[in-house]
mmCIF file with all atom_site columns, C-alpha atoms in Angstrom:
data_model
loop_
_atom_site.group_PDB
_atom_site.id
_atom_site.type_symbol
_atom_site.label_atom_id
_atom_site.label_alt_id
_atom_site.label_comp_id
_atom_site.label_asym_id
_atom_site.label_entity_id
_atom_site.label_seq_id
_atom_site.pdbx_PDB_ins_code
_atom_site.Cartn_x
_atom_site.Cartn_y
_atom_site.Cartn_z
_atom_site.occupancy
_atom_site.B_iso_or_equiv
_atom_site.pdbx_formal_charge
_atom_site.auth_seq_id
_atom_site.auth_comp_id
_atom_site.auth_asym_id
_atom_site.auth_atom_id
_atom_site.pdbx_PDB_model_num
ATOM 1   C CA . MET N 1 1   ? 154.608 17.396  -180.539 1.00 0.00 ? 71  MET N CA 1
ATOM 2   C CA . ARG N 1 2   ? 152.944 14.814  -182.927 1.00 0.00 ? 72  ARG N CA 1
ATOM 3   C CA . VAL N 1 3   ? 154.595 11.709  -184.100 1.00 0.00 ? 73  VAL N CA 1
ATOM 4   C CA . ARG N 1 4   ? 155.130 11.415  -187.863 1.00 0.00 ? 74  ARG N CA 1
ATOM 5   C CA . SER N 1 5   ? 152.623 9.899   -190.056 1.00 0.00 ? 75  SER N CA 1
ATOM 6   C CA . ASP N 1 6   ? 155.051 7.377   -191.478 1.00 0.00 ? 76  ASP N CA 1
ATOM 7   C CA . PHE N 1 7   ? 155.807 6.069   -188.017 1.00 0.00 ? 77  PHE N CA 1
ATOM 8   C CA . TRP N 1 8   ? 152.085 6.291   -186.725 1.00 0.00 ? 78  TRP N CA 1
ATOM 9   C CA . ALA N 1 9   ? 150.671 4.360   -189.851 1.00 0.00 ? 79  ALA N CA 1
ATOM 10  C CA . SER N 1 10  ? 153.439 1.560   -189.397 1.00 0.00 ? 80  SER N CA 1
ATOM 11  C CA . ALA N 1 11  ? 152.596 1.081   -185.486 1.00 0.00 ? 81  ALA N CA 1
ATOM 12  C CA . TYR N 1 12  ? 148.879 1.095   -186.382 1.00 0.00 ? 82  TYR N CA 1
ATOM 13  C CA . LEU N 1 13  ? 149.085 -1.572  -189.233 1.00 0.00 ? 83  LEU N CA 1
ATOM 14  C CA . ARG N 1 14  ? 150.872 -3.502  -186.501 1.00 0.00 ? 84  ARG N CA 1
ATOM 15  C CA . ARG N 1 15  ? 148.356 -3.254  -183.806 1.00 0.00 ? 85  ARG N CA 1
ATOM 16  C CA . CYS N 1 16  ? 145.776 -4.128  -186.015 1.00 0.00 ? 86  CYS N CA 1
ATOM 17  C CA . THR N 1 17  ? 147.465 -7.343  -187.495 1.00 0.00 ? 87  THR N CA 1
ATOM 18  C CA . HIS N 1 18  ? 148.349 -7.971  -183.687 1.00 0.00 ? 88  HIS N CA 1
ATOM 19  C CA . GLU N 1 19  ? 144.665 -7.932  -182.819 1.00 0.00 ? 89  GLU N CA 1
ATOM 20  C CA . GLY N 1 20  ? 143.601 -10.449 -185.877 1.00 0.00 ? 90  GLY N CA 1
ATOM 21  C CA . ALA N 1 21  ? 142.543 -7.721  -188.415 1.00 0.00 ? 91  ALA N CA 1
ATOM 22  C CA . SER N 1 22  ? 143.901 -7.874  -191.659 1.00 0.00 ? 92  SER N CA 1
ATOM 23  C CA . ALA N 1 23  ? 145.586 -4.426  -192.259 1.00 0.00 ? 93  ALA N CA 1
ATOM 24  C CA . VAL N 1 24  ? 147.220 -2.960  -195.736 1.00 0.00 ? 94  VAL N CA 1
ATOM 25  C CA . LEU N 1 25  ? 148.605 0.207   -196.561 1.00 0.00 ? 95  LEU N CA 1
ATOM 26  C CA . ARG N 1 26  ? 146.890 1.217   -199.649 1.00 0.00 ? 96  ARG N CA 1
ATOM 27  C CA . ARG N 1 27  ? 148.534 4.642   -200.233 1.00 0.00 ? 97  ARG N CA 1
ATOM 28  C CA . ARG N 1 28  ? 151.762 6.415   -198.903 1.00 0.00 ? 98  ARG N CA 1
ATOM 29  C CA . GLY N 1 29  ? 151.354 10.234  -198.167 1.00 0.00 ? 99  GLY N CA 1
ATOM 30  C CA . ALA N 1 30  ? 153.768 12.774  -197.068 1.00 0.00 ? 100 ALA N CA 1
ATOM 31  C CA . ALA N 1 31  ? 156.277 10.955  -194.606 1.00 0.00 ? 101 ALA N CA 1
ATOM 32  C CA . GLU N 1 32  ? 156.108 13.752  -191.900 1.00 0.00 ? 102 GLU N CA 1
ATOM 33  C CA . ALA N 1 33  ? 152.767 15.200  -191.722 1.00 0.00 ? 103 ALA N CA 1
ATOM 34  C CA . GLY N 1 34  ? 150.383 13.763  -194.262 1.00 0.00 ? 104 GLY N CA 1
ATOM 35  C CA . ALA N 1 35  ? 146.883 13.225  -193.312 1.00 0.00 ? 105 ALA N CA 1
ATOM 36  C CA . ILE N 1 36  ? 145.877 9.827   -192.572 1.00 0.00 ? 106 ILE N CA 1
ATOM 37  C CA . PHE N 1 37  ? 142.500 8.157   -193.679 1.00 0.00 ? 107 PHE N CA 1
ATOM 38  C CA . VAL N 1 38  ? 141.281 4.711   -192.544 1.00 0.00 ? 108 VAL N CA 1
ATOM 39  C CA . LYS N 1 39  ? 138.823 2.640   -194.528 1.00 0.00 ? 109 LYS N CA 1
ATOM 40  C CA . LEU N 1 40  ? 137.157 -0.189  -192.359 1.00 0.00 ? 110 LEU N CA 1
ATOM 41  C CA . ASP N 1 41  ? 135.783 -2.902  -194.455 1.00 0.00 ? 111 ASP N CA 1
ATOM 42  C CA . ARG N 1 42  ? 133.558 -5.355  -192.275 1.00 0.00 ? 112 ARG N CA 1
ATOM 43  C CA . LEU N 1 43  ? 133.337 -7.864  -195.322 1.00 0.00 ? 113 LEU N CA 1
ATOM 44  C CA . ASP N 1 44  ? 129.641 -8.023  -195.492 1.00 0.00 ? 114 ASP N CA 1
ATOM 45  C CA . GLY N 1 45  ? 128.720 -5.186  -197.559 1.00 0.00 ? 115 GLY N CA 1
ATOM 46  C CA . THR N 1 46  ? 129.189 -2.376  -195.070 1.00 0.00 ? 116 THR N CA 1
ATOM 47  C CA . ALA N 1 47  ? 132.478 -0.151  -194.370 1.00 0.00 ? 117 ALA N CA 1
ATOM 48  C CA . ALA N 1 48  ? 133.256 3.085   -192.558 1.00 0.00 ? 118 ALA N CA 1
ATOM 49  C CA . LEU N 1 49  ? 135.527 5.788   -193.365 1.00 0.00 ? 119 LEU N CA 1
ATOM 50  C CA . TYR N 1 50  ? 137.665 7.794   -190.731 1.00 0.00 ? 120 TYR N CA 1
ATOM 51  C CA . GLY N 1 51  ? 139.847 10.744  -191.050 1.00 0.00 ? 121 GLY N CA 1
ATOM 52  C CA . PRO N 1 52  ? 141.459 13.455  -189.151 1.00 0.00 ? 122 PRO N CA 1
ATOM 53  C CA . ALA N 1 53  ? 139.260 15.207  -186.439 1.00 0.00 ? 123 ALA N CA 1
ATOM 54  C CA . PRO N 1 54  ? 138.701 18.605  -186.964 1.00 0.00 ? 124 PRO N CA 1
ATOM 55  C CA . GLN N 1 55  ? 141.561 21.019  -185.172 1.00 0.00 ? 125 GLN N CA 1
ATOM 56  C CA . SER N 1 56  ? 138.952 22.261  -182.848 1.00 0.00 ? 126 SER N CA 1
ATOM 57  C CA . GLU N 1 57  ? 138.167 18.948  -181.504 1.00 0.00 ? 127 GLU N CA 1
ATOM 58  C CA . ALA N 1 58  ? 141.530 17.383  -181.481 1.00 0.00 ? 128 ALA N CA 1
ATOM 59  C CA . ASP N 1 59  ? 143.382 16.453  -178.728 1.00 0.00 ? 129 ASP N CA 1
ATOM 60  C CA . GLN N 1 60  ? 145.550 19.037  -177.750 1.00 0.00 ? 130 GLN N CA 1
ATOM 61  C CA . SER N 1 61  ? 148.469 16.537  -176.523 1.00 0.00 ? 131 SER N CA 1
ATOM 62  C CA . GLY N 1 62  ? 149.351 15.739  -179.964 1.00 0.00 ? 132 GLY N CA 1
ATOM 63  C CA . ALA N 1 63  ? 147.954 12.509  -180.535 1.00 0.00 ? 133 ALA N CA 1
ATOM 64  C CA . ARG N 1 64  ? 146.003 11.572  -183.632 1.00 0.00 ? 134 ARG N CA 1
ATOM 65  C CA . VAL N 1 65  ? 142.424 11.828  -183.227 1.00 0.00 ? 135 VAL N CA 1
ATOM 66  C CA . PHE N 1 66  ? 140.016 10.807  -185.905 1.00 0.00 ? 136 PHE N CA 1
ATOM 67  C CA . ALA N 1 67  ? 136.176 11.260  -186.712 1.00 0.00 ? 137 ALA N CA 1
ATOM 68  C CA . ARG N 1 68  ? 133.845 9.059   -188.965 1.00 0.00 ? 138 ARG N CA 1
ATOM 69  C CA . LEU N 1 69  ? 133.440 11.003  -192.124 1.00 0.00 ? 139 LEU N CA 1
ATOM 70  C CA . HIS N 1 70  ? 129.651 9.979   -192.739 1.00 0.00 ? 140 HIS N CA 1
ATOM 71  C CA . ASP N 1 71  ? 126.611 10.277  -190.536 1.00 0.00 ? 141 ASP N CA 1
ATOM 72  C CA . ALA N 1 72  ? 125.358 6.764   -190.826 1.00 0.00 ? 142 ALA N CA 1
ATOM 73  C CA . PRO N 1 73  ? 127.459 4.209   -188.699 1.00 0.00 ? 143 PRO N CA 1
ATOM 74  C CA . TRP N 1 74  ? 127.885 1.980   -192.099 1.00 0.00 ? 144 TRP N CA 1
ATOM 75  C CA . ILE N 1 75  ? 128.097 2.823   -195.324 1.00 0.00 ? 145 ILE N CA 1
ATOM 76  C CA . ASP N 1 76  ? 128.602 0.802   -198.655 1.00 0.00 ? 146 ASP N CA 1
ATOM 77  C CA . PRO N 1 77  ? 132.105 0.166   -199.655 1.00 0.00 ? 147 PRO N CA 1
ATOM 78  C CA . ALA N 1 78  ? 131.544 1.676   -203.151 1.00 0.00 ? 148 ALA N CA 1
ATOM 79  C CA . GLU N 1 79  ? 130.197 5.027   -201.350 1.00 0.00 ? 149 GLU N CA 1
ATOM 80  C CA . ALA N 1 80  ? 133.468 5.044   -199.192 1.00 0.00 ? 150 ALA N CA 1
ATOM 81  C CA . GLU N 1 81  ? 135.873 4.567   -202.203 1.00 0.00 ? 151 GLU N CA 1
ATOM 82  C CA . THR N 1 82  ? 134.079 7.736   -204.038 1.00 0.00 ? 152 THR N CA 1
ATOM 83  C CA . ARG N 1 83  ? 134.713 9.809   -200.860 1.00 0.00 ? 153 ARG N CA 1
ATOM 84  C CA . ILE N 1 84  ? 138.444 8.478   -200.978 1.00 0.00 ? 154 ILE N CA 1
ATOM 85  C CA . ALA N 1 85  ? 138.567 9.186   -204.654 1.00 0.00 ? 155 ALA N CA 1
ATOM 86  C CA . ARG N 1 86  ? 137.046 12.997  -203.783 1.00 0.00 ? 156 ARG N CA 1
ATOM 87  C CA . GLN N 1 87  ? 139.731 13.510  -200.910 1.00 0.00 ? 157 GLN N CA 1
ATOM 88  C CA . LEU N 1 88  ? 142.791 12.272  -202.880 1.00 0.00 ? 158 LEU N CA 1
ATOM 89  C CA . ARG N 1 89  ? 141.590 15.032  -205.555 1.00 0.00 ? 159 ARG N CA 1
ATOM 90  C CA . PHE N 1 90  ? 141.869 17.660  -202.589 1.00 0.00 ? 160 PHE N CA 1
ATOM 91  C CA . ASP N 1 91  ? 144.772 16.300  -200.837 1.00 0.00 ? 161 ASP N CA 1
ATOM 92  C CA . PRO N 1 92  ? 147.281 14.121  -202.572 1.00 0.00 ? 162 PRO N CA 1
ATOM 93  C CA . ASP N 1 93  ? 149.657 13.600  -199.833 1.00 0.00 ? 163 ASP N CA 1
ATOM 94  C CA . MET N 1 94  ? 147.020 11.774  -198.015 1.00 0.00 ? 164 MET N CA 1
ATOM 95  C CA . TRP N 1 95  ? 147.442 8.259   -196.398 1.00 0.00 ? 165 TRP N CA 1
ATOM 96  C CA . LEU N 1 96  ? 145.282 5.674   -197.085 1.00 0.00 ? 166 LEU N CA 1
ATOM 97  C CA . LEU N 1 97  ? 145.095 2.605   -194.804 1.00 0.00 ? 167 LEU N CA 1
ATOM 98  C CA . GLU N 1 98  ? 142.531 -0.160  -195.048 1.00 0.00 ? 168 GLU N CA 1
ATOM 99  C CA . ILE N 1 99  ? 141.385 -2.341  -192.242 1.00 0.00 ? 169 ILE N CA 1
ATOM 100 C CA . GLU N 1 100 ? 139.077 -5.655  -192.990 1.00 0.00 ? 170 GLU N CA 1
ATOM 101 C CA . ASP N 1 101 ? 137.533 -6.702  -189.953 1.00 0.00 ? 171 ASP N CA 1
ATOM 102 C CA . ARG N 1 102 ? 134.047 -8.664  -189.537 1.00 0.00 ? 172 ARG N CA 1
ATOM 103 C CA . LEU N 1 103 ? 133.662 -7.375  -186.029 1.00 0.00 ? 173 LEU N CA 1
ATOM 104 C CA . GLY N 1 104 ? 133.988 -3.898  -187.318 1.00 0.00 ? 174 GLY N CA 1
ATOM 105 C CA . ARG N 1 105 ? 136.724 -3.045  -184.968 1.00 0.00 ? 175 ARG N CA 1
ATOM 106 C CA . HIS N 1 106 ? 139.018 0.246   -185.954 1.00 0.00 ? 176 HIS N CA 1
ATOM 107 C CA . PHE N 1 107 ? 141.325 0.477   -183.063 1.00 0.00 ? 177 PHE N CA 1
ATOM 108 C CA . LEU N 1 108 ? 141.434 4.365   -183.660 1.00 0.00 ? 178 LEU N CA 1
ATOM 109 C CA . ASP N 1 109 ? 140.921 7.438   -180.912 1.00 0.00 ? 179 ASP N CA 1
ATOM 110 C CA . LEU N 1 110 ? 137.656 8.847   -181.947 1.00 0.00 ? 180 LEU N CA 1
ATOM 111 C CA . ILE N 1 111 ? 135.612 12.068  -181.624 1.00 0.00 ? 181 ILE N CA 1
ATOM 112 C CA . GLU N 1 112 ? 132.052 10.919  -181.482 1.00 0.00 ? 182 GLU N CA 1
#
């Protein structure tokens, strides 16, 4: 069974803050099952965008697993915002969390 999106987002934001990264909730989505997206800004003109991993690659335990949503390791923050806007048109129930961390730490379980 998967943890509700609102509980997961709250715990994730607390973890980021505890680790010394700035973390904010930019958009609240559907409380129980909204898809969660994370924008990571390194504050040096580079960013990364993470979203739910494809179901075929996700952990069957119910844990939330993420994938980077672009091929390059880092993209321009404006490109990340364009991708976010496109996703919002497709999924208005999505959550958006933003992390600012100069070290590029995301604290997510990733599918590489």
